[in-house]
Short mmCIF file of N, CA and C in Angstrom, two decimals:
data_model
loop_
_atom_site.label_atom_id
_atom_site.label_comp_id
_atom_site.label_asym_id
_atom_site.label_seq_id
_atom_site.Cartn_x
_atom_site.Cartn_y
_atom_site.Cartn_z
N MET J 576 103.44 110.32 89.51
CA MET J 576 103.98 109.16 88.83
C MET J 576 104.57 108.16 89.82
N TYR J 577 105.32 108.65 90.82
CA TYR J 577 106.01 107.75 91.74
C TYR J 577 105.21 107.45 93.00
N GLU J 578 104.12 108.20 93.26
CA GLU J 578 103.38 108.01 94.50
C GLU J 578 102.77 106.62 94.61
N ASN J 579 102.45 105.97 93.51
CA ASN J 579 101.76 104.69 93.56
C ASN J 579 102.70 103.49 93.67
N LEU J 580 104.01 103.71 93.62
CA LEU J 580 104.94 102.60 93.70
C LEU J 580 105.00 101.98 95.09
N PHE J 581 104.93 102.81 96.12
CA PHE J 581 105.13 102.31 97.48
C PHE J 581 104.61 103.37 98.43
N ASN J 582 103.69 102.99 99.31
CA ASN J 582 103.17 103.96 100.26
C ASN J 582 104.04 103.92 101.52
N ILE J 583 104.96 104.85 101.62
CA ILE J 583 105.93 104.87 102.70
C ILE J 583 105.26 104.96 104.06
N GLN J 584 104.12 105.63 104.15
CA GLN J 584 103.46 105.79 105.45
C GLN J 584 102.93 104.46 105.99
N ASP J 585 102.73 103.47 105.12
CA ASP J 585 102.25 102.16 105.57
C ASP J 585 103.31 101.38 106.34
N VAL J 586 104.56 101.77 106.25
CA VAL J 586 105.61 101.03 106.96
C VAL J 586 106.03 101.71 108.25
N ILE J 587 105.53 102.92 108.50
CA ILE J 587 105.87 103.64 109.72
C ILE J 587 104.99 103.13 110.85
N GLY J 588 105.62 102.67 111.91
CA GLY J 588 104.89 102.23 113.09
C GLY J 588 104.78 103.39 114.06
N THR J 589 105.41 103.24 115.21
CA THR J 589 105.39 104.25 116.25
C THR J 589 106.48 105.28 116.03
N ILE J 590 106.12 106.57 116.17
CA ILE J 590 107.10 107.66 116.17
C ILE J 590 107.09 108.24 117.58
N SER J 591 108.20 108.13 118.28
CA SER J 591 108.26 108.64 119.65
C SER J 591 108.44 110.15 119.65
N THR J 592 108.32 110.76 120.81
CA THR J 592 108.41 112.22 120.91
C THR J 592 109.78 112.75 120.49
N ASP J 593 110.83 111.92 120.59
CA ASP J 593 112.17 112.37 120.16
C ASP J 593 112.44 112.09 118.68
N GLY J 594 111.41 111.60 117.96
CA GLY J 594 111.55 111.35 116.53
C GLY J 594 112.04 109.96 116.17
N THR J 595 112.28 109.12 117.16
CA THR J 595 112.71 107.75 116.90
C THR J 595 111.54 106.97 116.30
N VAL J 596 111.83 106.14 115.28
CA VAL J 596 110.79 105.43 114.53
C VAL J 596 110.93 103.93 114.70
N LYS J 597 109.80 103.28 114.93
CA LYS J 597 109.73 101.82 114.82
C LYS J 597 108.96 101.53 113.54
N LEU J 598 109.42 100.55 112.79
CA LEU J 598 108.83 100.21 111.50
C LEU J 598 107.88 99.03 111.64
N LYS J 599 106.85 98.99 110.76
CA LYS J 599 105.91 97.87 110.74
C LYS J 599 106.48 96.74 109.89
N ALA J 600 106.53 95.57 110.48
CA ALA J 600 107.04 94.39 109.79
C ALA J 600 106.02 93.27 109.94
N SER J 601 106.28 92.16 109.26
CA SER J 601 105.49 90.95 109.46
C SER J 601 106.27 90.01 110.35
N LYS J 602 105.56 89.35 111.24
CA LYS J 602 106.19 88.33 112.10
C LYS J 602 105.46 87.02 111.86
N CYS J 603 106.22 85.99 111.51
CA CYS J 603 105.65 84.67 111.28
C CYS J 603 105.34 84.02 112.63
N MET J 604 104.14 83.53 112.77
CA MET J 604 103.74 82.91 114.03
C MET J 604 104.29 81.49 114.18
N LYS J 605 104.80 80.91 113.08
CA LYS J 605 105.36 79.57 113.15
C LYS J 605 106.86 79.60 113.43
N CYS J 606 107.63 80.27 112.58
CA CYS J 606 109.09 80.29 112.75
C CYS J 606 109.57 81.51 113.54
N GLU J 607 108.67 82.44 113.82
CA GLU J 607 108.93 83.64 114.64
C GLU J 607 109.93 84.61 114.03
N ARG J 608 110.13 84.57 112.71
CA ARG J 608 111.02 85.51 112.04
C ARG J 608 110.25 86.78 111.66
N ASN J 609 110.98 87.89 111.63
CA ASN J 609 110.42 89.17 111.20
C ASN J 609 110.83 89.43 109.76
N PHE J 610 109.94 90.13 109.01
CA PHE J 610 110.22 90.46 107.61
C PHE J 610 109.80 91.89 107.32
N PHE J 611 110.66 92.60 106.61
CA PHE J 611 110.39 93.98 106.21
C PHE J 611 110.84 94.17 104.78
N PRO J 612 109.96 94.75 103.93
CA PRO J 612 108.60 95.18 104.25
C PRO J 612 107.68 93.99 104.53
N GLN J 613 106.45 94.30 104.92
CA GLN J 613 105.51 93.26 105.32
C GLN J 613 105.25 92.27 104.19
N LYS J 614 105.01 91.04 104.58
CA LYS J 614 104.73 89.94 103.64
C LYS J 614 103.36 89.34 103.97
N GLU J 615 102.79 88.64 103.00
CA GLU J 615 101.54 87.92 103.22
C GLU J 615 101.79 86.46 103.54
N ILE J 616 102.94 85.95 103.08
CA ILE J 616 103.34 84.56 103.33
C ILE J 616 104.79 84.59 103.80
N CYS J 617 105.11 83.78 104.79
CA CYS J 617 106.48 83.72 105.30
C CYS J 617 107.41 83.16 104.21
N PRO J 618 108.42 83.92 103.80
CA PRO J 618 109.35 83.43 102.77
C PRO J 618 110.30 82.35 103.29
N HIS J 619 110.30 82.13 104.60
CA HIS J 619 111.17 81.11 105.18
C HIS J 619 110.47 79.75 105.28
N CYS J 620 109.27 79.72 105.87
CA CYS J 620 108.59 78.44 106.11
C CYS J 620 107.26 78.32 105.36
N TRP J 621 106.88 79.34 104.59
CA TRP J 621 105.67 79.36 103.77
C TRP J 621 104.38 79.39 104.58
N ASN J 622 104.48 79.72 105.85
CA ASN J 622 103.31 79.84 106.71
C ASN J 622 102.52 81.09 106.32
N GLU J 623 101.19 81.02 106.37
CA GLU J 623 100.34 82.16 106.05
C GLU J 623 99.87 82.89 107.30
N ASP J 624 100.22 82.41 108.48
CA ASP J 624 99.80 83.02 109.73
C ASP J 624 100.86 84.03 110.17
N LEU J 625 100.71 85.26 109.70
CA LEU J 625 101.63 86.33 110.04
C LEU J 625 100.88 87.43 110.77
N THR J 626 101.57 88.13 111.62
CA THR J 626 101.00 89.26 112.34
C THR J 626 101.89 90.47 112.13
N ILE J 627 101.37 91.66 112.43
CA ILE J 627 102.16 92.88 112.32
C ILE J 627 102.99 93.04 113.59
N ALA J 628 104.26 93.32 113.41
CA ALA J 628 105.17 93.56 114.54
C ALA J 628 105.92 94.86 114.28
N GLU J 629 106.29 95.55 115.34
CA GLU J 629 107.12 96.74 115.21
C GLU J 629 108.57 96.35 115.43
N ILE J 630 109.45 96.82 114.54
CA ILE J 630 110.87 96.51 114.63
C ILE J 630 111.68 97.80 114.69
N GLY J 631 112.90 97.66 115.19
CA GLY J 631 113.77 98.83 115.31
C GLY J 631 113.60 99.44 116.70
N PRO J 632 114.14 100.57 116.90
CA PRO J 632 114.74 101.48 115.94
C PRO J 632 116.25 101.30 115.75
N TYR J 633 116.89 100.43 116.55
CA TYR J 633 118.35 100.37 116.52
C TYR J 633 118.87 99.23 115.64
N GLY J 634 120.03 99.49 115.06
CA GLY J 634 120.67 98.48 114.23
C GLY J 634 122.14 98.81 114.04
N THR J 635 122.76 98.04 113.16
CA THR J 635 124.18 98.19 112.84
C THR J 635 124.32 98.37 111.33
N LEU J 636 125.10 99.36 110.95
CA LEU J 636 125.34 99.62 109.53
C LEU J 636 126.18 98.48 108.95
N TYR J 637 125.64 97.79 107.97
CA TYR J 637 126.33 96.66 107.35
C TYR J 637 127.23 97.13 106.21
N SER J 638 126.67 97.95 105.31
CA SER J 638 127.39 98.42 104.13
C SER J 638 126.70 99.69 103.65
N PHE J 639 127.40 100.54 102.90
CA PHE J 639 126.79 101.79 102.43
C PHE J 639 127.51 102.29 101.18
N THR J 640 126.83 103.19 100.48
CA THR J 640 127.42 103.86 99.32
C THR J 640 126.80 105.24 99.19
N THR J 641 127.52 106.14 98.57
CA THR J 641 127.01 107.48 98.32
C THR J 641 126.53 107.56 96.88
N VAL J 642 125.29 108.00 96.72
CA VAL J 642 124.68 108.15 95.40
C VAL J 642 124.93 109.57 94.93
N ARG J 643 125.41 109.71 93.70
CA ARG J 643 125.78 111.03 93.20
C ARG J 643 124.92 111.48 92.02
N VAL J 644 123.72 110.88 91.90
CA VAL J 644 122.78 111.24 90.85
C VAL J 644 121.43 111.53 91.52
N ASP J 645 120.79 112.64 91.13
CA ASP J 645 119.47 112.99 91.68
C ASP J 645 118.43 111.93 91.32
N THR J 646 117.44 111.78 92.20
CA THR J 646 116.26 110.97 91.93
C THR J 646 115.05 111.88 92.12
N PRO J 647 113.84 111.43 91.77
CA PRO J 647 112.68 112.30 91.97
C PRO J 647 112.46 112.72 93.43
N LEU J 648 112.90 111.92 94.40
CA LEU J 648 112.68 112.26 95.80
C LEU J 648 113.92 112.80 96.51
N PHE J 649 115.11 112.52 96.01
CA PHE J 649 116.33 112.89 96.72
C PHE J 649 117.30 113.62 95.79
N LYS J 650 117.88 114.70 96.31
CA LYS J 650 118.92 115.43 95.59
C LYS J 650 120.28 114.86 95.99
N ALA J 651 121.12 114.62 95.00
CA ALA J 651 122.46 114.07 95.25
C ALA J 651 123.35 115.14 95.85
N PRO J 652 124.37 114.76 96.59
CA PRO J 652 124.68 113.39 96.98
C PRO J 652 123.89 112.98 98.22
N TYR J 653 123.59 111.70 98.33
CA TYR J 653 122.97 111.15 99.53
C TYR J 653 123.50 109.73 99.70
N THR J 654 123.38 109.23 100.90
CA THR J 654 123.95 107.92 101.23
C THR J 654 122.84 106.93 101.52
N ILE J 655 122.98 105.74 100.98
CA ILE J 655 122.08 104.64 101.29
C ILE J 655 122.92 103.49 101.84
N GLY J 656 122.29 102.64 102.62
CA GLY J 656 123.05 101.53 103.17
C GLY J 656 122.14 100.42 103.66
N TYR J 657 122.75 99.26 103.84
CA TYR J 657 122.05 98.14 104.46
C TYR J 657 122.25 98.23 105.96
N VAL J 658 121.14 98.12 106.69
CA VAL J 658 121.16 98.16 108.14
C VAL J 658 120.67 96.81 108.66
N ASP J 659 121.43 96.22 109.57
CA ASP J 659 121.01 95.01 110.26
C ASP J 659 120.35 95.44 111.56
N LEU J 660 119.02 95.40 111.58
CA LEU J 660 118.30 95.79 112.79
C LEU J 660 118.54 94.76 113.89
N ASP J 661 118.41 95.19 115.12
CA ASP J 661 118.56 94.29 116.26
C ASP J 661 117.49 93.20 116.26
N ASP J 662 116.45 93.36 115.44
CA ASP J 662 115.35 92.39 115.32
C ASP J 662 115.62 91.35 114.24
N ASN J 663 116.88 91.23 113.80
CA ASN J 663 117.29 90.26 112.78
C ASN J 663 116.64 90.48 111.43
N VAL J 664 116.54 91.73 111.04
CA VAL J 664 116.05 92.11 109.71
C VAL J 664 117.09 93.01 109.08
N ARG J 665 117.44 92.76 107.82
CA ARG J 665 118.34 93.63 107.07
C ARG J 665 117.50 94.43 106.09
N LEU J 666 117.69 95.75 106.08
CA LEU J 666 116.92 96.58 105.15
C LEU J 666 117.82 97.64 104.53
N LEU J 667 117.39 98.16 103.40
CA LEU J 667 118.09 99.22 102.69
C LEU J 667 117.39 100.53 102.98
N ALA J 668 118.14 101.54 103.37
CA ALA J 668 117.54 102.83 103.72
C ALA J 668 118.55 103.95 103.54
N GLN J 669 118.04 105.18 103.62
CA GLN J 669 118.93 106.33 103.59
C GLN J 669 119.66 106.42 104.93
N ILE J 670 120.95 106.73 104.85
CA ILE J 670 121.79 106.89 106.03
C ILE J 670 122.28 108.33 106.03
N GLU J 671 122.15 109.00 107.16
CA GLU J 671 122.59 110.39 107.22
C GLU J 671 123.60 110.57 108.34
N ALA J 672 124.68 111.26 108.02
CA ALA J 672 125.70 111.59 109.01
C ALA J 672 126.17 113.01 108.75
N GLU J 673 126.49 113.74 109.82
CA GLU J 673 126.97 115.11 109.65
C GLU J 673 128.26 115.13 108.85
N ASN J 674 129.07 114.11 109.03
CA ASN J 674 130.34 114.01 108.34
C ASN J 674 130.40 112.64 107.65
N GLU J 675 130.48 112.62 106.35
CA GLU J 675 130.48 111.36 105.59
C GLU J 675 131.63 110.44 106.02
N SER J 676 132.75 111.01 106.46
CA SER J 676 133.88 110.18 106.87
C SER J 676 133.60 109.43 108.17
N ALA J 677 132.55 109.81 108.90
CA ALA J 677 132.18 109.12 110.14
C ALA J 677 131.48 107.79 109.86
N LEU J 678 130.99 107.62 108.64
CA LEU J 678 130.29 106.38 108.29
C LEU J 678 131.29 105.24 108.10
N LYS J 679 131.03 104.17 108.80
CA LYS J 679 131.86 102.97 108.69
C LYS J 679 130.97 101.76 108.96
N ALA J 680 131.28 100.66 108.33
CA ALA J 680 130.56 99.42 108.61
C ALA J 680 130.68 99.10 110.10
N ASN J 681 129.66 98.49 110.64
CA ASN J 681 129.56 98.08 112.04
C ASN J 681 129.27 99.23 113.00
N LYS J 682 129.03 100.44 112.50
CA LYS J 682 128.62 101.55 113.37
C LYS J 682 127.15 101.36 113.74
N ARG J 683 126.79 101.80 114.95
CA ARG J 683 125.41 101.72 115.40
C ARG J 683 124.60 102.85 114.79
N VAL J 684 123.37 102.55 114.39
CA VAL J 684 122.47 103.53 113.79
C VAL J 684 121.10 103.43 114.45
N LYS J 685 120.33 104.51 114.26
CA LYS J 685 118.99 104.60 114.83
C LYS J 685 118.04 105.11 113.75
N CYS J 686 116.85 104.55 113.69
CA CYS J 686 115.82 104.96 112.74
C CYS J 686 115.08 106.18 113.30
N VAL J 687 115.02 107.24 112.48
CA VAL J 687 114.36 108.47 112.91
C VAL J 687 113.40 108.96 111.82
N SER J 688 112.48 109.80 112.25
CA SER J 688 111.46 110.36 111.36
C SER J 688 112.07 111.42 110.45
N ARG J 689 111.50 111.52 109.26
CA ARG J 689 111.86 112.58 108.33
C ARG J 689 110.66 112.86 107.46
N LYS J 690 110.60 114.00 106.85
CA LYS J 690 109.53 114.36 105.94
C LYS J 690 110.02 114.15 104.51
N LEU J 691 109.15 113.56 103.69
CA LEU J 691 109.43 113.39 102.26
C LEU J 691 108.45 114.24 101.47
N LYS J 692 108.96 115.00 100.52
CA LYS J 692 108.10 115.83 99.68
C LYS J 692 107.80 115.05 98.40
N LEU J 693 106.51 114.85 98.11
CA LEU J 693 106.10 114.12 96.92
C LEU J 693 106.02 115.04 95.71
N ASN J 694 105.81 114.45 94.54
CA ASN J 694 105.76 115.22 93.29
C ASN J 694 104.69 116.30 93.31
N ASP J 695 103.59 116.04 94.02
CA ASP J 695 102.49 117.03 94.06
C ASP J 695 102.73 118.12 95.10
N GLY J 696 103.88 118.09 95.78
CA GLY J 696 104.21 119.10 96.77
C GLY J 696 103.80 118.73 98.19
N SER J 697 103.00 117.71 98.35
CA SER J 697 102.58 117.30 99.70
C SER J 697 103.74 116.60 100.42
N GLU J 698 103.66 116.56 101.73
CA GLU J 698 104.67 115.90 102.54
C GLU J 698 104.08 114.70 103.25
N VAL J 699 104.89 113.65 103.38
CA VAL J 699 104.49 112.45 104.12
C VAL J 699 105.60 112.10 105.10
N ASN J 700 105.24 111.35 106.15
CA ASN J 700 106.25 110.86 107.07
C ASN J 700 107.09 109.79 106.39
N GLY J 701 108.36 109.85 106.60
CA GLY J 701 109.29 108.85 106.11
C GLY J 701 110.27 108.52 107.21
N TYR J 702 111.34 107.84 106.87
CA TYR J 702 112.35 107.49 107.87
C TYR J 702 113.72 107.47 107.23
N LYS J 703 114.72 107.58 108.07
CA LYS J 703 116.13 107.48 107.68
C LYS J 703 116.87 106.96 108.89
N PHE J 704 118.12 106.62 108.72
CA PHE J 704 118.95 106.18 109.82
C PHE J 704 120.07 107.18 110.06
N ILE J 705 120.36 107.42 111.33
CA ILE J 705 121.46 108.29 111.71
C ILE J 705 122.39 107.53 112.65
N LEU J 706 123.63 107.99 112.74
CA LEU J 706 124.58 107.38 113.66
C LEU J 706 124.15 107.62 115.10
N THR J 707 124.41 106.65 115.97
CA THR J 707 124.08 106.78 117.39
C THR J 707 125.17 106.12 118.22
N GLU J 708 125.24 106.50 119.46
CA GLU J 708 126.18 105.89 120.40
C GLU J 708 125.53 104.76 121.18
N GLU J 709 124.24 104.53 120.94
CA GLU J 709 123.49 103.48 121.65
C GLU J 709 124.14 102.13 121.42
N GLU J 710 124.40 101.41 122.49
CA GLU J 710 124.99 100.07 122.41
C GLU J 710 123.93 99.02 122.13
N LYS J 711 124.34 97.92 121.51
CA LYS J 711 123.42 96.82 121.26
C LYS J 711 123.06 96.18 122.59
N SER J 712 121.76 95.95 122.77
CA SER J 712 121.31 95.35 124.04
C SER J 712 121.23 93.85 123.95
#
């Protein structure tokens, strides 16, 4: 039922040997802005000349909340948040920390690989963000 809503594997770019993930985005060739998920037309300047760009893996946690209700893919509780990637893209994703009290706005995060189990029992590559000590470059 939920598999046809969004193919998560289409947004995964490069997965490095340490599990760090770069995501596939659209880059406008006119205004040079990045967009995630990918777009066919630039929502900023309406240009149709877009290319695929890899963004991430580092960003800053903008805001977050803990969800306390199960969904078909995730068992509660889990945390989601807005991440401001260093590539000037804000996205909503799962945020994972060993200790929930360690999560705070403006903390540095890194996009990493994870496995998602679908309704049919199969697994696909997905992504989540974890806290990191990596400084913004």
